[in-house]
Amino acid sequence: MSNRNVDRAGERTCERAGGASRPGAGASRALAMVAAAALSAGAAGAQERPSSPGWQTRVGAGVVAGPRSIGADKSRLRLVPSFDLRYGDWFFANPIEGIGVQSQTGAFSASAALAPDLYGRDPDAGPRFRGLSRVSPTAAARFRLGYAQDGYTASAVVSSRLGSSRRRGTTLQWEAGYDFVQGPAMHFNAGLTLTAMDSTFARNLLSVSAAEAAASGLPVYSAGSGMLDAGLYGQVLYRIDERWSVFSRLQVSRLEGDAAKAPFVVKRTAPSFVVFVDYALAP
């Protein structure tokens, strides 16, 4: 069973979720994370099996829950479908990781993709968000480095948002964990996750302009680069048989730095959860 693949399932996470279904976009960092884990579940199951030189396809569905927007106290529960298409060990395409290529050398892995970035700001997420401009999810250039050795896993993911200037921004997510259970039927990994943001991301998703302050009644606020959030996660991949698998992930994240000080933030700490079932189609 490949540690790097289970690790990838978590990231995407923060990473592949809703998306289409890994959904959350008008959504918050938590829903984006959970979503990412969700749609990743399908891939995780596929990746845990011996690689094939040809095409591999998985389909599935799951339940994703998390805050609707960064700092909101309202949650969102969604039923989401997914698919995961891979060719050999180097090509992948799915709603969350996007379309990209990957490679592995020993304990290290790397990937590059054009993928959806699910962070956003939703003016309907609660009273404090009314009057704020909507920031929708957008495409992003994503680069990932991973490490897996003797049960220890780590990854770093840079996601640079594309599109109009109002949607842009870059985040860097670190994740480190350990495989507490690693067997032919079940894989349990848990650890820490940290996310940092650049000044553009902070300005677009966390700041309050003078016009927004006038419309919302909130004070003008200018967020700067630094930590976005920190959290703990635990995830389980259970293989029912050679085709069916179940993936679940629970993460609790807490906004940090300027993100925690944003005047529209109601709840700094929020849980996110996903349960996903997928099926491998015959090649």
PDB file of C-alpha atoms in Angstrom:
ATOM      1  CA  MET A   1       0.000   0.000   0.000  1.00  0.00           C
ATOM      2  CA  SER A   2       1.541   3.328  -1.044  1.00  0.00           C
ATOM      3  CA  ASN A   3       1.878   5.958   1.703  1.00  0.00           C
ATOM      4  CA  ARG A   4       2.287   8.778  -0.778  1.00  0.00           C
ATOM      5  CA  ASN A   5      -1.105   8.012  -2.258  1.00  0.00           C
ATOM      6  CA  VAL A   6      -2.958   8.144   1.043  1.00  0.00           C
ATOM      7  CA  ASP A   7      -1.104  11.353   1.818  1.00  0.00           C
ATOM      8  CA  ARG A   8      -2.235  12.773  -1.518  1.00  0.00           C
ATOM      9  CA  ALA A   9      -5.796  11.886  -0.664  1.00  0.00           C
ATOM     10  CA  GLY A  10      -5.640  14.111   2.330  1.00  0.00           C
ATOM     11  CA  GLU A  11      -4.160  17.093   0.710  1.00  0.00           C
ATOM     12  CA  ARG A  12      -6.194  17.495  -2.115  1.00  0.00           C
ATOM     13  CA  THR A  13      -6.617  18.817   0.498  1.00  0.00           C
ATOM     14  CA  CYS A  14      -7.375  19.964   0.361  1.00  0.00           C
ATOM     15  CA  GLU A  15      -7.087  18.860  -1.935  1.00  0.00           C
ATOM     16  CA  ARG A  16     -10.392  17.304  -5.289  1.00  0.00           C
ATOM     17  CA  ALA A  17     -13.554  17.760  -3.391  1.00  0.00           C
ATOM     18  CA  GLY A  18     -16.838  18.679  -4.034  1.00  0.00           C
ATOM     19  CA  GLY A  19     -16.427  19.355  -7.082  1.00  0.00           C
ATOM     20  CA  ALA A  20     -16.723  19.249  -8.147  1.00  0.00           C
ATOM     21  CA  SER A  21     -18.027  17.645  -5.883  1.00  0.00           C
ATOM     22  CA  ARG A  22     -13.414  17.585  -3.057  1.00  0.00           C
ATOM     23  CA  PRO A  23     -17.577  21.369  -3.507  1.00  0.00           C
ATOM     24  CA  GLY A  24     -17.031  23.981  -1.434  1.00  0.00           C
ATOM     25  CA  ALA A  25     -16.319  27.025  -3.031  1.00  0.00           C
ATOM     26  CA  GLY A  26     -18.491  29.738  -2.251  1.00  0.00           C
ATOM     27  CA  ALA A  27     -17.078  27.899   0.514  1.00  0.00           C
ATOM     28  CA  SER A  28     -14.563  28.143   3.198  1.00  0.00           C
ATOM     29  CA  ARG A  29     -11.164  26.805   3.749  1.00  0.00           C
ATOM     30  CA  ALA A  30     -12.674  23.933   5.704  1.00  0.00           C
ATOM     31  CA  LEU A  31     -15.216  22.967   3.106  1.00  0.00           C
ATOM     32  CA  ALA A  32     -12.576  23.301   0.448  1.00  0.00           C
ATOM     33  CA  MET A  33     -10.299  20.979   2.420  1.00  0.00           C
ATOM     34  CA  VAL A  34     -12.980  18.440   3.031  1.00  0.00           C
ATOM     35  CA  ALA A  35     -14.127  18.580  -0.466  1.00  0.00           C
ATOM     36  CA  ALA A  36     -10.668  17.957  -1.579  1.00  0.00           C
ATOM     37  CA  ALA A  37     -10.434  14.947   0.609  1.00  0.00           C
ATOM     38  CA  ALA A  38     -13.709  13.719  -0.663  1.00  0.00           C
ATOM     39  CA  LEU A  39     -13.124  13.529  -4.308  1.00  0.00           C
ATOM     40  CA  SER A  40      -9.689  12.342  -3.522  1.00  0.00           C
ATOM     41  CA  ALA A  41     -11.096   9.347  -1.884  1.00  0.00           C
ATOM     42  CA  GLY A  42     -11.772   7.755  -5.194  1.00  0.00           C
ATOM     43  CA  ALA A  43      -8.257   8.312  -6.308  1.00  0.00           C
ATOM     44  CA  ALA A  44      -6.908   7.144  -3.040  1.00  0.00           C
ATOM     45  CA  GLY A  45      -8.559   3.811  -3.503  1.00  0.00           C
ATOM     46  CA  ALA A  46      -7.238   3.527  -7.014  1.00  0.00           C
ATOM     47  CA  GLN A  47      -3.774   4.588  -6.030  1.00  0.00           C
ATOM     48  CA  GLU A  48      -3.572   2.063  -3.247  1.00  0.00           C
ATOM     49  CA  ARG A  49      -3.699  -0.765  -5.764  1.00  0.00           C
ATOM     50  CA  PRO A  50      -0.733  -1.891  -7.828  1.00  0.00           C
ATOM     51  CA  SER A  51      -0.187   0.501 -10.690  1.00  0.00           C
ATOM     52  CA  SER A  52      -1.266  -0.489 -14.190  1.00  0.00           C
ATOM     53  CA  PRO A  53       0.449   0.495 -17.431  1.00  0.00           C
ATOM     54  CA  GLY A  54      -2.933   1.395 -18.954  1.00  0.00           C
ATOM     55  CA  TRP A  55      -6.027   3.388 -18.079  1.00  0.00           C
ATOM     56  CA  GLN A  56      -7.609   3.184 -14.610  1.00  0.00           C
ATOM     57  CA  THR A  57     -11.032   4.643 -13.804  1.00  0.00           C
ATOM     58  CA  ARG A  58     -12.946   4.996 -10.542  1.00  0.00           C
ATOM     59  CA  VAL A  59     -16.401   6.459  -9.903  1.00  0.00           C
ATOM     60  CA  GLY A  60     -18.142   7.171  -6.635  1.00  0.00           C
ATOM     61  CA  ALA A  61     -20.094   9.507  -4.386  1.00  0.00           C
ATOM     62  CA  GLY A  62     -19.839  10.862  -0.881  1.00  0.00           C
ATOM     63  CA  VAL A  63     -21.058  13.271   1.781  1.00  0.00           C
ATOM     64  CA  VAL A  64     -19.083  16.445   2.501  1.00  0.00           C
ATOM     65  CA  ALA A  65     -19.682  18.773   5.461  1.00  0.00           C
ATOM     66  CA  GLY A  66     -17.980  22.011   6.531  1.00  0.00           C
ATOM     67  CA  PRO A  67     -18.343  25.789   6.944  1.00  0.00           C
ATOM     68  CA  ARG A  68     -19.808  27.646   3.958  1.00  0.00           C
ATOM     69  CA  SER A  69     -17.190  30.401   3.999  1.00  0.00           C
ATOM     70  CA  ILE A  70     -13.992  31.373   5.791  1.00  0.00           C
ATOM     71  CA  GLY A  71     -14.942  32.223   9.374  1.00  0.00           C
ATOM     72  CA  ALA A  72     -18.650  31.437   8.994  1.00  0.00           C
ATOM     73  CA  ASP A  73     -20.648  29.630  11.681  1.00  0.00           C
ATOM     74  CA  LYS A  74     -23.060  28.145   9.136  1.00  0.00           C
ATOM     75  CA  SER A  75     -22.236  24.707   7.791  1.00  0.00           C
ATOM     76  CA  ARG A  76     -23.031  23.039   4.508  1.00  0.00           C
ATOM     77  CA  LEU A  77     -23.765  19.361   3.864  1.00  0.00           C
ATOM     78  CA  ARG A  78     -23.584  18.056   0.310  1.00  0.00           C
ATOM     79  CA  LEU A  79     -23.891  14.790  -1.542  1.00  0.00           C
ATOM     80  CA  VAL A  80     -21.239  14.810  -4.243  1.00  0.00           C
ATOM     81  CA  PRO A  81     -20.338  12.550  -7.185  1.00  0.00           C
ATOM     82  CA  SER A  82     -16.823  12.069  -8.525  1.00  0.00           C
ATOM     83  CA  PHE A  83     -14.593  10.322 -11.012  1.00  0.00           C
ATOM     84  CA  ASP A  84     -10.876   9.625 -11.173  1.00  0.00           C
ATOM     85  CA  LEU A  85      -9.076   8.840 -14.436  1.00  0.00           C
ATOM     86  CA  ARG A  86      -5.418   7.782 -14.536  1.00  0.00           C
ATOM     87  CA  TYR A  87      -2.964   6.447 -17.069  1.00  0.00           C
ATOM     88  CA  GLY A  88      -0.039   4.485 -15.688  1.00  0.00           C
ATOM     89  CA  ASP A  89       1.863   6.254 -12.928  1.00  0.00           C
ATOM     90  CA  TRP A  90       2.143   9.655 -14.565  1.00  0.00           C
ATOM     91  CA  PHE A  91      -1.191  11.101 -15.777  1.00  0.00           C
ATOM     92  CA  PHE A  92      -4.327  11.951 -13.755  1.00  0.00           C
ATOM     93  CA  ALA A  93      -7.607  13.799 -14.284  1.00  0.00           C
ATOM     94  CA  ASN A  94     -10.384  14.393 -11.763  1.00  0.00           C
ATOM     95  CA  PRO A  95     -12.553  17.287 -10.510  1.00  0.00           C
ATOM     96  CA  ILE A  96     -10.266  18.249  -7.645  1.00  0.00           C
ATOM     97  CA  GLU A  97      -6.660  17.488  -8.502  1.00  0.00           C
ATOM     98  CA  GLY A  98      -7.464  18.690 -12.014  1.00  0.00           C
ATOM     99  CA  ILE A  99      -5.470  17.555 -15.027  1.00  0.00           C
ATOM    100  CA  GLY A 100      -1.800  16.941 -14.489  1.00  0.00           C
ATOM    101  CA  VAL A 101       1.277  14.763 -14.404  1.00  0.00           C
ATOM    102  CA  GLN A 102       3.230  13.171 -11.576  1.00  0.00           C
ATOM    103  CA  SER A 103       6.385  11.222 -10.902  1.00  0.00           C
ATOM    104  CA  GLN A 104       8.032   9.357  -8.034  1.00  0.00           C
ATOM    105  CA  THR A 105      11.632   8.633  -7.130  1.00  0.00           C
ATOM    106  CA  GLY A 106      12.132   6.499  -4.056  1.00  0.00           C
ATOM    107  CA  ALA A 107      10.354   8.088  -1.094  1.00  0.00           C
ATOM    108  CA  PHE A 108       9.752  11.367  -2.949  1.00  0.00           C
ATOM    109  CA  SER A 109       6.965  12.307  -5.345  1.00  0.00           C
ATOM    110  CA  ALA A 110       6.095  15.424  -7.347  1.00  0.00           C
ATOM    111  CA  SER A 111       3.158  16.596  -9.438  1.00  0.00           C
ATOM    112  CA  ALA A 112       2.050  19.606 -11.470  1.00  0.00           C
ATOM    113  CA  ALA A 113      -1.522  20.317 -12.529  1.00  0.00           C
ATOM    114  CA  LEU A 114      -4.120  22.784 -13.673  1.00  0.00           C
ATOM    115  CA  ALA A 115      -6.731  22.370 -10.952  1.00  0.00           C
ATOM    116  CA  PRO A 116      -9.722  24.086  -9.353  1.00  0.00           C
ATOM    117  CA  ASP A 117      -9.056  26.160  -6.238  1.00  0.00           C
ATOM    118  CA  LEU A 118     -12.137  25.943  -4.005  1.00  0.00           C
ATOM    119  CA  TYR A 119     -11.474  28.875  -1.680  1.00  0.00           C
ATOM    120  CA  GLY A 120     -14.068  31.615  -1.887  1.00  0.00           C
ATOM    121  CA  ARG A 121     -16.093  34.170   0.027  1.00  0.00           C
ATOM    122  CA  ASP A 122     -19.882  33.867   0.149  1.00  0.00           C
ATOM    123  CA  PRO A 123     -21.952  36.975   1.053  1.00  0.00           C
ATOM    124  CA  ASP A 124     -24.845  34.625   1.935  1.00  0.00           C
ATOM    125  CA  ALA A 125     -22.832  32.763   4.583  1.00  0.00           C
ATOM    126  CA  GLY A 126     -24.291  34.836   7.433  1.00  0.00           C
ATOM    127  CA  PRO A 127     -25.246  38.348   8.618  1.00  0.00           C
ATOM    128  CA  ARG A 128     -21.633  39.526   8.910  1.00  0.00           C
ATOM    129  CA  PHE A 129     -20.946  38.559   5.296  1.00  0.00           C
ATOM    130  CA  ARG A 130     -23.756  40.644   3.806  1.00  0.00           C
ATOM    131  CA  GLY A 131     -22.409  43.544   1.817  1.00  0.00           C
ATOM    132  CA  LEU A 132     -19.088  41.835   1.128  1.00  0.00           C
ATOM    133  CA  SER A 133     -18.151  41.085  -2.463  1.00  0.00           C
ATOM    134  CA  ARG A 134     -18.403  37.494  -3.630  1.00  0.00           C
ATOM    135  CA  VAL A 135     -15.156  35.729  -4.472  1.00  0.00           C
ATOM    136  CA  SER A 136     -15.762  32.556  -6.466  1.00  0.00           C
ATOM    137  CA  PRO A 137     -13.554  29.508  -6.893  1.00  0.00           C
ATOM    138  CA  THR A 138     -11.245  29.583  -9.867  1.00  0.00           C
ATOM    139  CA  ALA A 139      -8.622  27.549 -11.711  1.00  0.00           C
ATOM    140  CA  ALA A 140      -5.136  27.343 -10.221  1.00  0.00           C
ATOM    141  CA  ALA A 141      -1.649  26.201 -11.135  1.00  0.00           C
ATOM    142  CA  ARG A 142      -0.789  23.601  -8.482  1.00  0.00           C
ATOM    143  CA  PHE A 143       2.558  22.048  -7.623  1.00  0.00           C
ATOM    144  CA  ARG A 144       3.066  19.337  -5.030  1.00  0.00           C
ATOM    145  CA  LEU A 145       6.047  17.640  -3.395  1.00  0.00           C
ATOM    146  CA  GLY A 146       5.487  14.578  -1.232  1.00  0.00           C
ATOM    147  CA  TYR A 147       7.502  12.264   0.999  1.00  0.00           C
ATOM    148  CA  ALA A 148       6.583   8.853   2.439  1.00  0.00           C
ATOM    149  CA  GLN A 149       8.988   6.573   4.300  1.00  0.00           C
ATOM    150  CA  ASP A 150       8.598   4.064   7.167  1.00  0.00           C
ATOM    151  CA  GLY A 151       5.063   5.264   7.935  1.00  0.00           C
ATOM    152  CA  TYR A 152       5.930   8.973   7.985  1.00  0.00           C
ATOM    153  CA  THR A 153       4.247  11.179   5.387  1.00  0.00           C
ATOM    154  CA  ALA A 154       4.725  14.826   4.453  1.00  0.00           C
ATOM    155  CA  SER A 155       3.686  17.107   1.624  1.00  0.00           C
ATOM    156  CA  ALA A 156       3.903  20.718   0.482  1.00  0.00           C
ATOM    157  CA  VAL A 157       1.407  22.104  -2.019  1.00  0.00           C
ATOM    158  CA  VAL A 158       1.614  25.499  -3.723  1.00  0.00           C
ATOM    159  CA  SER A 159      -1.633  26.642  -5.357  1.00  0.00           C
ATOM    160  CA  SER A 160      -1.590  29.869  -7.376  1.00  0.00           C
ATOM    161  CA  ARG A 161      -5.072  31.080  -8.354  1.00  0.00           C
ATOM    162  CA  LEU A 162      -5.665  32.223 -11.932  1.00  0.00           C
ATOM    163  CA  GLY A 163      -8.303  34.448 -13.516  1.00  0.00           C
ATOM    164  CA  SER A 164      -9.252  38.066 -12.809  1.00  0.00           C
ATOM    165  CA  SER A 165      -7.224  40.125 -10.344  1.00  0.00           C
ATOM    166  CA  ARG A 166     -10.104  39.882  -7.824  1.00  0.00           C
ATOM    167  CA  ARG A 167      -9.751  36.091  -7.679  1.00  0.00           C
ATOM    168  CA  ARG A 168      -5.985  35.764  -7.533  1.00  0.00           C
ATOM    169  CA  GLY A 169      -3.810  34.705  -4.633  1.00  0.00           C
ATOM    170  CA  THR A 170      -1.409  31.939  -3.618  1.00  0.00           C
ATOM    171  CA  THR A 171      -1.491  29.488  -0.731  1.00  0.00           C
ATOM    172  CA  LEU A 172       1.118  27.059   0.571  1.00  0.00           C
ATOM    173  CA  GLN A 173      -0.112  24.049   2.501  1.00  0.00           C
ATOM    174  CA  TRP A 174       2.079  21.766   4.581  1.00  0.00           C
ATOM    175  CA  GLU A 175       0.893  18.439   5.905  1.00  0.00           C
ATOM    176  CA  ALA A 176       2.751  15.912   8.046  1.00  0.00           C
ATOM    177  CA  GLY A 177       1.359  12.651   9.368  1.00  0.00           C
ATOM    178  CA  TYR A 178       1.990   9.079  10.373  1.00  0.00           C
ATOM    179  CA  ASP A 179       0.435   5.788   9.267  1.00  0.00           C
ATOM    180  CA  PHE A 180      -0.806   4.379  12.577  1.00  0.00           C
ATOM    181  CA  VAL A 181      -2.502   1.478  10.799  1.00  0.00           C
ATOM    182  CA  GLN A 182      -1.262   0.135   7.473  1.00  0.00           C
ATOM    183  CA  GLY A 183      -2.669  -3.163   6.305  1.00  0.00           C
ATOM    184  CA  PRO A 184      -4.113  -4.814   3.214  1.00  0.00           C
ATOM    185  CA  ALA A 185      -7.682  -3.790   4.133  1.00  0.00           C
ATOM    186  CA  MET A 186      -7.331  -0.600   6.190  1.00  0.00           C
ATOM    187  CA  HIS A 187      -5.045   2.403   6.235  1.00  0.00           C
ATOM    188  CA  PHE A 188      -5.256   5.048   9.016  1.00  0.00           C
ATOM    189  CA  ASN A 189      -3.163   8.222   8.836  1.00  0.00           C
ATOM    190  CA  ALA A 190      -3.287  11.253  11.146  1.00  0.00           C
ATOM    191  CA  GLY A 191      -1.270  14.396  11.575  1.00  0.00           C
ATOM    192  CA  LEU A 192      -0.948  18.166  11.354  1.00  0.00           C
ATOM    193  CA  THR A 193      -1.756  20.631   8.594  1.00  0.00           C
ATOM    194  CA  LEU A 194      -0.717  24.281   8.162  1.00  0.00           C
ATOM    195  CA  THR A 195      -1.699  26.749   5.444  1.00  0.00           C
ATOM    196  CA  ALA A 196      -0.036  30.065   4.626  1.00  0.00           C
ATOM    197  CA  MET A 197      -1.244  32.782   2.229  1.00  0.00           C
ATOM    198  CA  ASP A 198       0.331  35.595   0.254  1.00  0.00           C
ATOM    199  CA  SER A 199      -0.761  39.249   0.394  1.00  0.00           C
ATOM    200  CA  THR A 200      -2.924  38.951  -2.739  1.00  0.00           C
ATOM    201  CA  PHE A 201      -4.958  36.076  -1.274  1.00  0.00           C
ATOM    202  CA  ALA A 202      -5.312  38.007   1.988  1.00  0.00           C
ATOM    203  CA  ARG A 203      -6.476  41.141   0.180  1.00  0.00           C
ATOM    204  CA  ASN A 204      -9.033  39.363  -2.002  1.00  0.00           C
ATOM    205  CA  LEU A 205     -10.563  36.913   0.474  1.00  0.00           C
ATOM    206  CA  LEU A 206      -9.993  38.393   3.928  1.00  0.00           C
ATOM    207  CA  SER A 207      -9.836  42.193   3.615  1.00  0.00           C
ATOM    208  CA  VAL A 208     -12.778  44.620   3.810  1.00  0.00           C
ATOM    209  CA  SER A 209     -12.616  47.606   1.448  1.00  0.00           C
ATOM    210  CA  ALA A 210     -14.136  51.014   2.153  1.00  0.00           C
ATOM    211  CA  ALA A 211     -17.039  50.249  -0.190  1.00  0.00           C
ATOM    212  CA  GLU A 212     -17.651  46.878   1.489  1.00  0.00           C
ATOM    213  CA  ALA A 213     -17.453  48.501   4.923  1.00  0.00           C
ATOM    214  CA  ALA A 214     -20.125  51.021   3.913  1.00  0.00           C
ATOM    215  CA  ALA A 215     -22.375  48.244   2.569  1.00  0.00           C
ATOM    216  CA  SER A 216     -21.878  45.800   5.437  1.00  0.00           C
ATOM    217  CA  GLY A 217     -21.354  47.994   8.478  1.00  0.00           C
ATOM    218  CA  LEU A 218     -18.032  46.288   9.191  1.00  0.00           C
ATOM    219  CA  PRO A 219     -14.838  48.285   9.732  1.00  0.00           C
ATOM    220  CA  VAL A 220     -12.318  48.655   6.933  1.00  0.00           C
ATOM    221  CA  TYR A 221      -9.754  45.888   7.293  1.00  0.00           C
ATOM    222  CA  SER A 222      -6.520  45.124   5.474  1.00  0.00           C
ATOM    223  CA  ALA A 223      -5.150  41.586   5.894  1.00  0.00           C
ATOM    224  CA  GLY A 224      -1.551  40.767   5.099  1.00  0.00           C
ATOM    225  CA  SER A 225       0.415  37.670   4.163  1.00  0.00           C
ATOM    226  CA  GLY A 226       1.110  34.994   6.768  1.00  0.00           C
ATOM    227  CA  MET A 227      -0.611  32.001   8.327  1.00  0.00           C
ATOM    228  CA  LEU A 228      -4.141  31.215   7.183  1.00  0.00           C
ATOM    229  CA  ASP A 229      -4.970  28.251   9.418  1.00  0.00           C
ATOM    230  CA  ALA A 230      -3.608  25.296  11.362  1.00  0.00           C
ATOM    231  CA  GLY A 231      -5.273  22.031  12.202  1.00  0.00           C
ATOM    232  CA  LEU A 232      -5.324  18.334  12.982  1.00  0.00           C
ATOM    233  CA  TYR A 233      -6.654  15.592  10.723  1.00  0.00           C
ATOM    234  CA  GLY A 234      -7.343  11.881  10.727  1.00  0.00           C
ATOM    235  CA  GLN A 235      -8.281   9.812   7.690  1.00  0.00           C
ATOM    236  CA  VAL A 236      -9.135   6.176   7.029  1.00  0.00           C
ATOM    237  CA  LEU A 237      -9.126   4.251   3.770  1.00  0.00           C
ATOM    238  CA  TYR A 238     -10.902   0.891   3.959  1.00  0.00           C
ATOM    239  CA  ARG A 239     -10.822  -1.527   1.051  1.00  0.00           C
ATOM    240  CA  ILE A 240     -13.978  -3.628   1.001  1.00  0.00           C
ATOM    241  CA  ASP A 241     -12.675  -5.728  -1.887  1.00  0.00           C
ATOM    242  CA  GLU A 242     -10.632  -5.283  -5.055  1.00  0.00           C
ATOM    243  CA  ARG A 243     -13.149  -2.816  -6.520  1.00  0.00           C
ATOM    244  CA  TRP A 244     -15.002  -1.135  -3.641  1.00  0.00           C
ATOM    245  CA  SER A 245     -13.398   1.181  -1.080  1.00  0.00           C
ATOM    246  CA  VAL A 246     -14.523   3.673   1.590  1.00  0.00           C
ATOM    247  CA  PHE A 247     -12.623   6.808   2.544  1.00  0.00           C
ATOM    248  CA  SER A 248     -13.320   9.200   5.434  1.00  0.00           C
ATOM    249  CA  ARG A 249     -11.499  12.214   6.804  1.00  0.00           C
ATOM    250  CA  LEU A 250     -12.107  14.459   9.812  1.00  0.00           C
ATOM    251  CA  GLN A 251     -10.210  17.724  10.151  1.00  0.00           C
ATOM    252  CA  VAL A 252     -10.428  20.500  12.721  1.00  0.00           C
ATOM    253  CA  SER A 253      -8.840  23.786  11.611  1.00  0.00           C
ATOM    254  CA  ARG A 254      -8.338  27.111  13.394  1.00  0.00           C
ATOM    255  CA  LEU A 255      -7.840  30.434  11.629  1.00  0.00           C
ATOM    256  CA  GLU A 256      -4.561  32.132  12.514  1.00  0.00           C
ATOM    257  CA  GLY A 257      -2.936  35.559  12.179  1.00  0.00           C
ATOM    258  CA  ASP A 258      -4.708  38.176  10.089  1.00  0.00           C
ATOM    259  CA  ALA A 259      -7.271  35.605   8.941  1.00  0.00           C
ATOM    260  CA  ALA A 260      -8.513  35.208  12.517  1.00  0.00           C
ATOM    261  CA  LYS A 261      -8.779  39.000  12.934  1.00  0.00           C
ATOM    262  CA  ALA A 262     -10.993  39.603   9.891  1.00  0.00           C
ATOM    263  CA  PRO A 263     -14.110  41.463  11.135  1.00  0.00           C
ATOM    264  CA  PHE A 264     -16.541  39.081   9.426  1.00  0.00           C
ATOM    265  CA  VAL A 265     -15.127  36.002  11.181  1.00  0.00           C
ATOM    266  CA  VAL A 266     -17.707  34.470  13.523  1.00  0.00           C
ATOM    267  CA  LYS A 267     -16.045  31.150  14.249  1.00  0.00           C
ATOM    268  CA  ARG A 268     -12.275  30.653  14.263  1.00  0.00           C
ATOM    269  CA  THR A 269     -12.275  26.891  14.834  1.00  0.00           C
ATOM    270  CA  ALA A 270     -14.356  24.618  12.644  1.00  0.00           C
ATOM    271  CA  PRO A 271     -14.569  20.883  11.898  1.00  0.00           C
ATOM    272  CA  SER A 272     -14.890  19.428   8.413  1.00  0.00           C
ATOM    273  CA  PHE A 273     -15.851  15.873   7.558  1.00  0.00           C
ATOM    274  CA  VAL A 274     -16.188  13.605   4.545  1.00  0.00           C
ATOM    275  CA  VAL A 275     -17.263  10.033   3.864  1.00  0.00           C
ATOM    276  CA  PHE A 276     -16.738   8.684   0.376  1.00  0.00           C
ATOM    277  CA  VAL A 277     -17.455   5.385  -1.402  1.00  0.00           C
ATOM    278  CA  ASP A 278     -15.959   4.540  -4.784  1.00  0.00           C
ATOM    279  CA  TYR A 279     -15.814   1.718  -7.317  1.00  0.00           C
ATOM    280  CA  ALA A 280     -13.059   0.709  -9.755  1.00  0.00           C
ATOM    281  CA  LEU A 281     -14.317   0.069 -13.271  1.00  0.00           C
ATOM    282  CA  ALA A 282     -12.881  -2.889 -15.141  1.00  0.00           C
ATOM    283  CA  PRO A 283      -9.986  -1.837 -17.452  1.00  0.00           C
TER     284      PRO A 283
END
